[in-house]
XYZ file of C-alpha atoms in Angstrom:
591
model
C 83.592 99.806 98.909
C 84.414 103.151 97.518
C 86.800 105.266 99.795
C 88.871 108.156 99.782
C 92.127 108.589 101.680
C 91.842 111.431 103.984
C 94.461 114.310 103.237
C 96.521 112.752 106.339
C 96.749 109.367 105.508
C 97.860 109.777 102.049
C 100.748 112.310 103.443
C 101.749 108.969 105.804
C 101.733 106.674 103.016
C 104.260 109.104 101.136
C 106.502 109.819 103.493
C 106.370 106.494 104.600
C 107.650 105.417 100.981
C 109.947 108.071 100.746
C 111.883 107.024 104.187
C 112.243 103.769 102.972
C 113.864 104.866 99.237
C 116.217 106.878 101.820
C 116.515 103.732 103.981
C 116.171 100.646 102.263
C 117.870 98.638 105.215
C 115.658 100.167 108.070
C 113.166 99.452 110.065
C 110.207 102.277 110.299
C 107.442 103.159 112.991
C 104.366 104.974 111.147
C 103.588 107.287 114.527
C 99.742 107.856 114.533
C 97.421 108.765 117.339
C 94.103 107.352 117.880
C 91.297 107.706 115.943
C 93.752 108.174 113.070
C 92.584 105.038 110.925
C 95.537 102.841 110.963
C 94.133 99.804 109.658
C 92.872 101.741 106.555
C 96.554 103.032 105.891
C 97.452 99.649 106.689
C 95.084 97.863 104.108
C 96.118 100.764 101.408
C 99.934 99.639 101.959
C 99.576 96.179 101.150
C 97.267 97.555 98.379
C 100.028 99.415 96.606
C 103.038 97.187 97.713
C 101.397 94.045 95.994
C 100.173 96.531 93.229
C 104.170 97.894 92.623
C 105.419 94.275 93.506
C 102.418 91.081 92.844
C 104.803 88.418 94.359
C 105.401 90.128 97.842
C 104.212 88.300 100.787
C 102.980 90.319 103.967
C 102.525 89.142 107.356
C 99.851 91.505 109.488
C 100.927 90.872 112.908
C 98.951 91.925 116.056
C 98.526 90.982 120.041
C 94.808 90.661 119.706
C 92.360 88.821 118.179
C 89.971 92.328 118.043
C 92.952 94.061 116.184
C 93.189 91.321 113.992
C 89.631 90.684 113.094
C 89.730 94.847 112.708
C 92.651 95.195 110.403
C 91.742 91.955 107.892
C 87.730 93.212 107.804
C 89.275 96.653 106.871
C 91.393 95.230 103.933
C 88.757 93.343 102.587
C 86.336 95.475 102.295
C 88.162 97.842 99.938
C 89.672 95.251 98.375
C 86.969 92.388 97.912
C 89.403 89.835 96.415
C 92.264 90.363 98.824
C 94.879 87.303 98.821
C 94.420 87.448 102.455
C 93.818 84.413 105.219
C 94.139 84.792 109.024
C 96.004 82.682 111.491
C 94.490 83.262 114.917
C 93.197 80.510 117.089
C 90.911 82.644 118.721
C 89.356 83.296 115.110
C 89.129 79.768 114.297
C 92.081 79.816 111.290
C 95.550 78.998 110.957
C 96.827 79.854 107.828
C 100.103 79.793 105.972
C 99.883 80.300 102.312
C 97.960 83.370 101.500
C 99.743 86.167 100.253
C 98.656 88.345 103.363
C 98.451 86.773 106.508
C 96.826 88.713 109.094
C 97.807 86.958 112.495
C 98.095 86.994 116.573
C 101.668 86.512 117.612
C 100.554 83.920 119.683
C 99.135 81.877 116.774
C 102.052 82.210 114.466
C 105.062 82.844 116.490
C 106.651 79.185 116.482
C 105.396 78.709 112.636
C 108.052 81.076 110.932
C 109.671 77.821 109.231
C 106.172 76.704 107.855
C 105.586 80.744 106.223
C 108.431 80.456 103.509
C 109.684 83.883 102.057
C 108.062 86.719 103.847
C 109.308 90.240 102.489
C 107.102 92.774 104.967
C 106.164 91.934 108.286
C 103.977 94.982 109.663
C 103.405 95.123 113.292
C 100.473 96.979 114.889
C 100.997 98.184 118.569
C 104.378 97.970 117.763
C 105.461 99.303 121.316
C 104.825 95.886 122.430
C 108.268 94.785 120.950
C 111.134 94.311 123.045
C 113.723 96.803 121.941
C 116.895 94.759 123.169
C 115.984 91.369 121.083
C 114.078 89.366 123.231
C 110.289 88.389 123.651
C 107.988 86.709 121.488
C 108.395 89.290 118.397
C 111.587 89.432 118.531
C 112.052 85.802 118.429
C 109.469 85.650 115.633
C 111.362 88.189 113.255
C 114.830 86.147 113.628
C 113.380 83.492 112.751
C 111.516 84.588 109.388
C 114.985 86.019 108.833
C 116.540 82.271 109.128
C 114.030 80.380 107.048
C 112.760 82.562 104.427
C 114.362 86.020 104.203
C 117.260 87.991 105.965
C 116.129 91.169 104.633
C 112.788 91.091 106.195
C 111.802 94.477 106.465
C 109.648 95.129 109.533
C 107.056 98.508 109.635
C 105.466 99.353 113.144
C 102.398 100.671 113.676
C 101.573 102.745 117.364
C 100.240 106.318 118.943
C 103.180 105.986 121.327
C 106.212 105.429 119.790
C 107.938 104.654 123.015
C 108.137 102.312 125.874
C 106.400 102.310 129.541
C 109.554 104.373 130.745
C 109.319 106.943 128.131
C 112.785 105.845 125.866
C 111.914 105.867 122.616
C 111.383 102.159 120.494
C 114.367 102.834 118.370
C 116.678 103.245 121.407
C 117.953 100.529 123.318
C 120.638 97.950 123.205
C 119.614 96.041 120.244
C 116.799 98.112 118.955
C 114.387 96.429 115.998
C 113.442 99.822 114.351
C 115.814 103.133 113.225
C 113.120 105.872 113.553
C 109.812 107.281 112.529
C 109.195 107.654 109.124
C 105.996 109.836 109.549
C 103.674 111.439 112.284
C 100.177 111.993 112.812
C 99.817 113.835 115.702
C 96.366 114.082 118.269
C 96.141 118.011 117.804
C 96.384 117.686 113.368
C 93.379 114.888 114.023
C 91.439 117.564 116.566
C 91.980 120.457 114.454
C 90.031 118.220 111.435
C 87.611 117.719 113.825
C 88.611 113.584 113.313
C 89.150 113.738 116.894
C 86.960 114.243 120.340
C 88.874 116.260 123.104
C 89.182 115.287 126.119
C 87.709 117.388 128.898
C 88.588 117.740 132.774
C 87.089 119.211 135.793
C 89.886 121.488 137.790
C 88.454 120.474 140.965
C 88.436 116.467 140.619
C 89.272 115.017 143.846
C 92.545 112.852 143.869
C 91.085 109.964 146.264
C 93.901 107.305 145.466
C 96.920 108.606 147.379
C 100.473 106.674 145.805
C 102.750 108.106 148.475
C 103.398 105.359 149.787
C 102.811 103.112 146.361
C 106.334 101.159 145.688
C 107.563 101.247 141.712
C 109.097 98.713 139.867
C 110.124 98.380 136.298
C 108.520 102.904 135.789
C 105.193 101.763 137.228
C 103.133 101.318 140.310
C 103.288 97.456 141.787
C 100.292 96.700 141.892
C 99.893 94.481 145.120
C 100.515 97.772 146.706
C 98.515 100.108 144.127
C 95.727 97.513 145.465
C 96.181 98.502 149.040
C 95.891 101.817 148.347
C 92.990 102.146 145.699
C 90.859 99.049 147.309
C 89.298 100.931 149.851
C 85.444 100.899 150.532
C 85.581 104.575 151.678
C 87.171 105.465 148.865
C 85.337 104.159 146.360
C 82.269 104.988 147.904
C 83.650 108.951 147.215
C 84.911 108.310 144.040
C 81.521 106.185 142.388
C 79.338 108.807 144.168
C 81.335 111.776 142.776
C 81.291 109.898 139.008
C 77.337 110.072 139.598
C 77.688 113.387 140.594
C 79.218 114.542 137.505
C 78.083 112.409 134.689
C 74.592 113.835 135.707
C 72.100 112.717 132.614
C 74.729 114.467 129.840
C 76.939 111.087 129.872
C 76.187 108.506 128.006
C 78.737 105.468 127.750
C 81.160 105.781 130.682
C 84.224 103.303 131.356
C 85.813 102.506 134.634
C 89.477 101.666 135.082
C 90.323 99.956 138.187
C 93.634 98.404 139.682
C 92.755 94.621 139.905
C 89.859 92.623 139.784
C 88.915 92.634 143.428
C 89.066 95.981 143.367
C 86.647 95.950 139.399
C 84.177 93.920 141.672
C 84.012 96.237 144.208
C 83.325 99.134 142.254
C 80.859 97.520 140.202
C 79.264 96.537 143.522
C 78.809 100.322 144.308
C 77.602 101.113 140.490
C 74.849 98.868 140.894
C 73.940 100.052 144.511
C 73.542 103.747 143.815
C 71.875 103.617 140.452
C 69.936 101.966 137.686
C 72.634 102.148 135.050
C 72.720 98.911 133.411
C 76.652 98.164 134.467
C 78.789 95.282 133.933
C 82.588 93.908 134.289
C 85.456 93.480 131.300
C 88.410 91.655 132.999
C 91.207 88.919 132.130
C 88.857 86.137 133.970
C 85.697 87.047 131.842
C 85.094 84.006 129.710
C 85.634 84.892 125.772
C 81.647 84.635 124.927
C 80.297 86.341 127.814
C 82.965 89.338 126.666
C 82.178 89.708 123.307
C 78.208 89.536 124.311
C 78.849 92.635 126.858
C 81.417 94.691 124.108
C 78.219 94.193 121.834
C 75.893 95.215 123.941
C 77.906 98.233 125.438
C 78.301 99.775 121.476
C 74.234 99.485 121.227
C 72.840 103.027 121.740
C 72.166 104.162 125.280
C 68.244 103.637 124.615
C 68.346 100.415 123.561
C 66.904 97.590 126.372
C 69.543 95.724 125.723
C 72.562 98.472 126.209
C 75.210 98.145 128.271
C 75.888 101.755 129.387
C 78.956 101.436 131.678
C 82.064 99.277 131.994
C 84.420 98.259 134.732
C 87.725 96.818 133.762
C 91.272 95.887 134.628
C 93.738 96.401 131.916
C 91.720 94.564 128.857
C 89.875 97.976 126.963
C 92.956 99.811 126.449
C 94.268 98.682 122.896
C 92.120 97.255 120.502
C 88.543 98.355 121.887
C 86.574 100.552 119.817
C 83.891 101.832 121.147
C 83.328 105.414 119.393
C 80.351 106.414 121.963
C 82.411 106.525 124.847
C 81.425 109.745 126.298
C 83.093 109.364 130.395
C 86.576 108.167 131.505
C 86.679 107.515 135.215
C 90.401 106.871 136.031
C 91.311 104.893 139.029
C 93.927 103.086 138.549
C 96.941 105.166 138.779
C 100.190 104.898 136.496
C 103.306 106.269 135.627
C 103.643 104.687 131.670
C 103.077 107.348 129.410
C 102.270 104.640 127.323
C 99.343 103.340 129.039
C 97.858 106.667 129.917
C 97.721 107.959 126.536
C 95.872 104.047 125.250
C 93.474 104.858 127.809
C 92.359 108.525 127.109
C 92.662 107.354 123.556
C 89.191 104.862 124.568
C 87.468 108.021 124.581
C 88.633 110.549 121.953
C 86.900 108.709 119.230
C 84.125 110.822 117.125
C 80.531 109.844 117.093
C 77.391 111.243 116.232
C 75.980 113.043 118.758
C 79.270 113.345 120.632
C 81.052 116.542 121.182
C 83.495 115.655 123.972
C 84.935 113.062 126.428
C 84.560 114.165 130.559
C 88.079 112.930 131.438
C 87.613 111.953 135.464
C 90.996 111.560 136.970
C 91.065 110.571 140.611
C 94.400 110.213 140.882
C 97.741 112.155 140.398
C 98.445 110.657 136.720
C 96.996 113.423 134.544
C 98.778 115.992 136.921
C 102.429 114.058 136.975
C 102.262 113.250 133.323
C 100.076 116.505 131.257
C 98.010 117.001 128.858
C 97.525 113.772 126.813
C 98.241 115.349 123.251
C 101.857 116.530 124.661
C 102.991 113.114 125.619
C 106.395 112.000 123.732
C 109.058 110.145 124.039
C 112.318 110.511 125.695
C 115.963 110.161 124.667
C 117.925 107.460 126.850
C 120.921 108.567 128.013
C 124.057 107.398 126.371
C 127.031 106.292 127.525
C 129.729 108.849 126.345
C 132.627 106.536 126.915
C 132.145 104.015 124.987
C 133.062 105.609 121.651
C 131.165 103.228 119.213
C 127.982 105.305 118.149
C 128.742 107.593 115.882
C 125.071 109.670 115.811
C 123.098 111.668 117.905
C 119.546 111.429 119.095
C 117.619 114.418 118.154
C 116.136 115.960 121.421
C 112.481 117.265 119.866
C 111.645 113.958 117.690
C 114.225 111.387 119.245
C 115.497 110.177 115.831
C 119.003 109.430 114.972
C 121.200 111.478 113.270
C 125.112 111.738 112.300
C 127.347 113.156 114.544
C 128.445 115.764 112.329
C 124.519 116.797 111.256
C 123.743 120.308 112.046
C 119.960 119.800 112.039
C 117.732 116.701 111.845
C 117.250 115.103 108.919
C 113.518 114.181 110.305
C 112.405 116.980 112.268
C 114.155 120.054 111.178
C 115.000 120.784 114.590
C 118.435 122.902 114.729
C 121.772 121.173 116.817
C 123.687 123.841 119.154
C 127.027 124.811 117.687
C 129.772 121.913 118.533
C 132.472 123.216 121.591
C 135.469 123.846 120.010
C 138.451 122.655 122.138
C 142.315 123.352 122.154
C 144.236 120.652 123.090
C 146.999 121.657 124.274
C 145.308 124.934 126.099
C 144.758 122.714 129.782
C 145.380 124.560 132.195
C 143.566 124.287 135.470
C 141.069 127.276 134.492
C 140.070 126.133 131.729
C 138.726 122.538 133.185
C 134.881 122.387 133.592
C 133.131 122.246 137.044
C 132.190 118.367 136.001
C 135.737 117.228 135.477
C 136.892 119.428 139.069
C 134.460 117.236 141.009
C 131.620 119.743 141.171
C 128.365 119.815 139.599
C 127.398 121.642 136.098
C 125.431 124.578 136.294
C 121.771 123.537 135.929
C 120.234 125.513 133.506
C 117.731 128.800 134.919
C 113.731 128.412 135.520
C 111.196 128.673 133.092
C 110.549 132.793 133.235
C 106.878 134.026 131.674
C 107.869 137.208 129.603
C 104.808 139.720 128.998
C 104.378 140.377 125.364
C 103.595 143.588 123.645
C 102.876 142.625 120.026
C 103.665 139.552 117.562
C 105.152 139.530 114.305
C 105.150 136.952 111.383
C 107.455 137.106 108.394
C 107.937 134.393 105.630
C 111.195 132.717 106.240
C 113.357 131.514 103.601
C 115.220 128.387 103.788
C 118.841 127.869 102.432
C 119.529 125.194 100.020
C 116.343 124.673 98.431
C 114.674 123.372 101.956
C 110.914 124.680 102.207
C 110.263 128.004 104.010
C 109.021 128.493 107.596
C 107.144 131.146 109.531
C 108.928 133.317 111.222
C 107.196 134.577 114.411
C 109.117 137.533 116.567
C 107.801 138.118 120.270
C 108.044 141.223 121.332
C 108.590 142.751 125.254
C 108.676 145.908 124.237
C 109.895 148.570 120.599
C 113.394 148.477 121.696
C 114.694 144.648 122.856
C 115.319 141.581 120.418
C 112.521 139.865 119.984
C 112.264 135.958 120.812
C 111.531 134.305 117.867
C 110.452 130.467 116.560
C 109.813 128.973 113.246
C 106.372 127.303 112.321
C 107.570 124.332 109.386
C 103.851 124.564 107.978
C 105.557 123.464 104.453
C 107.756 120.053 106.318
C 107.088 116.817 106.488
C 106.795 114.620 109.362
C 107.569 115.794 112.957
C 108.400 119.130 111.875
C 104.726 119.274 110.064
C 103.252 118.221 113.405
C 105.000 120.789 115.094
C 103.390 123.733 113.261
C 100.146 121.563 113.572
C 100.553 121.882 116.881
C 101.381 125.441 117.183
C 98.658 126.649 115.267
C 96.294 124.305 117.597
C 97.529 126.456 120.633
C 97.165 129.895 118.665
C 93.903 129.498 117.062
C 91.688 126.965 118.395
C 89.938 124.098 117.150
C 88.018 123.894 114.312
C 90.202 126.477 112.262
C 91.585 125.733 108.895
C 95.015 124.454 109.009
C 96.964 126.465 105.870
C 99.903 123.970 104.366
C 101.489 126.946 103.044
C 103.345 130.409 104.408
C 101.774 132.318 102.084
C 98.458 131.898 102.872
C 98.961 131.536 106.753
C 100.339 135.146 106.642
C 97.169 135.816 104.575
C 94.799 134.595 107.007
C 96.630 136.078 110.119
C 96.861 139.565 108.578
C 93.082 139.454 107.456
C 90.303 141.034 109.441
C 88.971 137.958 110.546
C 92.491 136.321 112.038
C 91.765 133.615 113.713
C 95.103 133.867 115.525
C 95.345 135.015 119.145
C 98.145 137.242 120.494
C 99.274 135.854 123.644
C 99.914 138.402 126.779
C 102.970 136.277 128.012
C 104.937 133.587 126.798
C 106.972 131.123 129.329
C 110.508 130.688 128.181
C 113.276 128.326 128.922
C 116.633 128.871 128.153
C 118.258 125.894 127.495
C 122.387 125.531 128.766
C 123.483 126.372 125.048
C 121.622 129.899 125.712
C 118.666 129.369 122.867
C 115.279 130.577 124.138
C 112.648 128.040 123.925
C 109.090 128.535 124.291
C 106.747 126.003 126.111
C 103.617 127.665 127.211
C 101.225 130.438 126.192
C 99.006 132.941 127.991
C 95.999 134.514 126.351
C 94.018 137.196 128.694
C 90.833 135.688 126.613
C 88.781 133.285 128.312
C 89.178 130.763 125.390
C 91.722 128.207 125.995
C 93.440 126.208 123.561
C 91.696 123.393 122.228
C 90.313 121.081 124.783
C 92.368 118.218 126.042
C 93.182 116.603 129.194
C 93.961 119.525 131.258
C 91.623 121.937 130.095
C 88.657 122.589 132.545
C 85.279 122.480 131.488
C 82.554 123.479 133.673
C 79.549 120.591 133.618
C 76.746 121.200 135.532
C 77.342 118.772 138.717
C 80.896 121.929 138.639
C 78.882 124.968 138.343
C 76.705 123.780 141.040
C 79.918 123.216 143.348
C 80.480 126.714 142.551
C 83.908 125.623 141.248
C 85.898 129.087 140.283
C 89.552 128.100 140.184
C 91.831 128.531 136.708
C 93.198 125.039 137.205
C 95.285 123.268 134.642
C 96.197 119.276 135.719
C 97.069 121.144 139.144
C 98.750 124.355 137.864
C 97.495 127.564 138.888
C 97.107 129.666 135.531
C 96.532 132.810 137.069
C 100.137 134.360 136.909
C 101.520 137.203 139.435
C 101.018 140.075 136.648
C-alpha cells in the first residue's frame, strides 16, 4: 500500500522522537484528537523503531478487540511482511513470540512472564490507565518490568490526555507518564478540512433535568441519572423533537442513553413514530448480533439492508468508526470531559457527502462543559507543604517543569515573576490576608474591551528560540495596547495554540502559514482572510497579566463550527428560532 504521511503526523512522529532524546527515562502521551489517524502514526513508529533498531520488541496494547483488529490491519497493510501476531481472545489468537504483538489487556495481562524482553509497550486510549499504580495496566507494566525489562518504556496514545475529573494523566500520586511529547489539536485537523464540525441548534430543549442527580467519583450515578432521564414523557419530547430536526438532511444518527432500560425505551419510541430502520448497541448484545448491526449501520443509507440509527449505552464511544455519522442525539448526561469529547468525537469523522455533524444536546453537558475543541485538562492541586516536588505544572499545557524555569519547556507559555521575600521584614503589615485568617483577593471578572484597530508585528525571540506574532489590541490611539503572541514557528502545544488562534480569526478552510513572515503577508494583503474583532473579553489573572479568552466579530460569520455554534436547519428556521445563543450564553453584548 503506498501512503504518504500527512504534514501532521510526520510533525508527531518528530517531536515525538525528539522528547524522548530529551527524555530517555520518560514516559510520553502522543495527544491527538479524533479523526487524527493514530493507528497510522502508530504503525509508522514501529516501522522506523524496528527499522533504527531490528531486535526491538513492541507490545500494541488496547481495551478493545475493534481497536485492536484496527491498529494491526493498519500496520499490515503498509507493511505487508510485518513481524506482527495478535493476542486477543475475542480475535481467536494468543500470541507471544512475534516481534509486534498487538493485544487486549484482557488477553495478555497475566502473560507478562511468558513475553520475554519487551522494550516499547504503546498504549492506545491511554486515559484508561490508572495514574496512582493500580488496575490492570498498571499491573501489566510492573510486571514486564520484573521478567523481561526494567526500562520498559511505555508511549500513550489518547484525544484526552486527562482523566474523568479533568487532572491531567501525568499528575497523580504515582503517575505512569511525565508529559506530552506532541499535540494534534481538533481545530489544526478542522482547519485541513480532516475534520467534520460539529453543529448545534441554540434553542435545543434541555429535557433531562440533573438537579437533583447525586455525583460520585466527577460523574452522575447513574441509578439516579436513570430516574431522571427514564421518563416516558420525556422521551416522547425528546425522540419527537430528534424527528423534528433530523428532517430528511440526516442520514446516520446515534442515540446515547443512560442504561439499557432506558436504550429500550427509546428505541421503542424510534420505531413507533417512524420507518427508520433502528436498532440497539448495548453491553448485553451478544458479540455476533453486534458486529452484524455495526456492519450494517456503515452500509449507505440506501442500501435495504442499512441500519440508519443506533441506540446505545456506553459501548460506541471509543473504538467505533463509523465516518457517516451525520446526528448525535445526547441523552445521557455527564460531567467527564473525557467522555463527552469520545462521544462528539463519533461524529466529527469526514465522509463523502458529509459536511457537518447536527450535535443534539438535551441536556446541560454541552452548556456546563463548552465547546468540544476547547476541552483540556486541569492541573491538580498540590500540596505546598510537603516540600518534596521540586517542579511546577505549567497552567496552559499541564506539563512539568523545574521550579526555577521561567517559561515551559513544552508550551512556551511564560511563568509570573517569583515573590521576592525578606526574611527578616515580618511585621504584622506585611503578612498576607491568607496567613491573617481571611480570604485572598479573588481575582476581577472577565471585562469585554471594544477594540479600535489590530496590529501584528514579527516578534523576535531571545536566545535563538523561533519568533512569534506579535498582535497589539487597541481601545483607542492613546492607551497600551493588550497584546498576545501567536508561536506559528513552535512545536507542540505552543503550535496548537496559534492553530487555534488563527481558527478563531479566520475561519475554516483557510491556509494555515507555519511561518511569521508569510502570516504577516497574508494578513496585510488585500484579500486577508483575518477578521478584526469589535471586542475582546479579558481576564486579568492575580499576577496582573491580561489574558484573552473570547472574541467578538460584528460579522455574522462565527468561528469555525463546533459544538456551540448555532446552525439554523430547517425543522429551526421553521420554529422561527432568532436568538444569538452559544451553549446557553447570550452573545449579544450591552454595546
Amino acid at each position: 500500500m503506498a501512503y504518504k504521511l500527512r504534514d501532521y503526523q510526520e510533525r508527531a512522529l518528530d517531536e515525538l522522537d525528539d522528547w524522548l532524546r530529551r527524555n530517555p527515562d520518560g514516559n510520553p502521551i502522543v495527544d491527538m484528537a479524533v479523526g487524527a489517524g493514530k493507528s497510522i502514526v502508530i504503525a509508522e513508529f514501529c516501522i522506523r523503531a524496528i527499522q533504527q533498531f531490528p531486535t526491538t520488541r513492541i507490545i500494541m496494547c488496547v481495551a478493545s478487540k475493534e481497536l485492536c483488529e484496527q491498529n494491526a490491519e493498519k500496520l499490515t497493510s503498509i507493511w505487508e511482511d510485518a513481524p506482527v501476531g495478535i493476542c486477543s481472545a475475542s480475535l481467536g489468537s494468543q500470541d507471544f513470540d512475534s516481534q509486534i504483538i498487538f493485544a487486549t489487556i484482557g488477553s495478555i495481562a497475566k502473560y507478562a512472564h511468558e513475553l520475554g524482553k519487551v522494550h516499547i509497550l504503546l498504549v492506545d486510549e491511554c486515559h484508561n490507565i490508572n495514574p496512582n499504580n493500580s488496575g490492570q495496566y498498571r499491573e501489566f507494566i510492573n510486571d514486564l518490568k520484573r521478567f523481561g525489562n526494567p526500562h520498559l518504556c511505555v508511549i500513550g496514545f489518547t484525544g484526552t490526555p486527562f482523566r474523568g475529573d479533568g487532572v491531567w494523566l501525568w499528575q497523580g500520586t504515582e503517575p505512569l507518564f511525565a508529559g506530552t511529547a506532541t499535540r494534534v489539536s481538533m481545530d489544526e485537523l478542522l482547519l485541513q478540512g480532516y475534520l467534520a464540525p460539529l453543529v448545534v441548534e441554540g434553542d435545543t430543549p434541555q429535557l433531562v433535568d440533573t438537579t437533583n442527580v447525586k455525583v460520585s467519583g466527577g460523574d452522575y450515578v447513574v441509578r439516579d441519572l436513570d430516574i431522571a432521564a427514564n421518563d416516558p414523557e420525556i422521551i416522547e419530547k425528546t425522540v419527537n423533537d430528534i424527528f423534528l430536526r433530523a428532517s430528511t438532511d440526516r442520514k446516520k444518527w446515534l442515540i446515547f442513553c443512560v442504561t439499557i432500560d432506558h436504550a429500550h425505551a427509546v428505541l421503542e419510541r424510534v420505531n413507533y413514530i417512524t420507518k427508520t430502520n433502528a436498532h440497539i448497541v448495548t453491553s448485553h448484545t451478544p458479540q455476533g448480533e453486534r458486529a452484524e448491526t455495526l456492519r450494517r449501520y456503515k452500509l449507505p443509507e440506501n442500501h435495504p439492508d442499512a441500519v440508519n440509527c443506533l441506540v446505545n449505552v456506553a459501548c460506541l464511544t471509543t473504538g467505533f468508526d463509523a465516518p457517516e455519522t451525520d446526528l448525535i442525539a445526547l441523552l445521557r448526561p455527564t460531567k467527564s470531559p473525557v467522555l463527552y469529547v469520545q462521544i462528539a468525537g463519533r461524529g466529527m469523522r469526514i465522509a463523502d457527502g458529509k459536511k457537518d455533524c447536527l450535535w443534539l444536546d438535551y441536556t446541560s453537558t454541552t452548556k456546563d462543559l463548552g465547546a468540544v475543541n476547547l476541552i483540556k485538562g486541569r492541573n491538580k492541586r498540590m500540596n505546598t507543604e510537603t516540600g518534596d516536588a521540586p517542579y511546577k505544572n505549567c497552567e496552559e499545557c499541564g506539563n512539568p517543569n523545574l521550579i526555577s524555569a521561567r517559561e515551559c519547556i513544552e508550551c512556551g507559555n511564560m511563568f509570573p515573576e517569583p515573590e521576592v521575600k525578606d526574611p527578616h521584614n515580618t511585621v504584622a503589615g506585611n503578612l498576607s490576608p491568607l496567613m491573617l485568617g481571611g480570604k485572598p483577593k479573588p481575582p476581577p471578572p472577565p471585562e469585554w474591551v471594544k477594540i479600535s484597530h489590530v496590529g501584528y508585528v514579527k516578534h523576535r525571540a531571545k536566545s535563538g528560540k523561533a519568533p512569534t506574532m506579535r498582535v497589539d489590541y487597541y481601545m483607542n490611539a492613546f492607551d497600551d495596547p493588550i497584546s498576545e503572541w501567536v508561536c506559528i514557528e513552535h512545536k507542540g502545544y505552543a503550535l496548537n495554540k496559534a492553530v487555534e488562534w488563527w481558527s478563531a480569526n479566520a475561519g475554516r478552510g483557510n491556509t494555515i502559514p507555519f511561518k511569521i513572515n508569510d502570516a504577516l503577508e497574508l494578513i496585510h494583503s488585500r484579500h486577508s482572510p483575518i477578521r478584526q474583532p469589535s471586542a475582546i473579553l479579558v481576564q486579568r489573572d492575580s499576577n496582573g497579566f491580561d489574558k484573552i479568552k473570547e472574541y467578538k466579530y460584528n460579522d455574522t460569520n462565527m468561528p469555525p463550527i463546533v459544538t456551540g455554534a448555532p446552525v439554523k436547519t430547517k425543522a429551526a428556521q421553521a420554529r422561527n428560532s432568532e436568538a444569538n445563543i452559544v451553549n446557553g450564553v447570550d452573545l449579544n453584548l450591552p454595546f
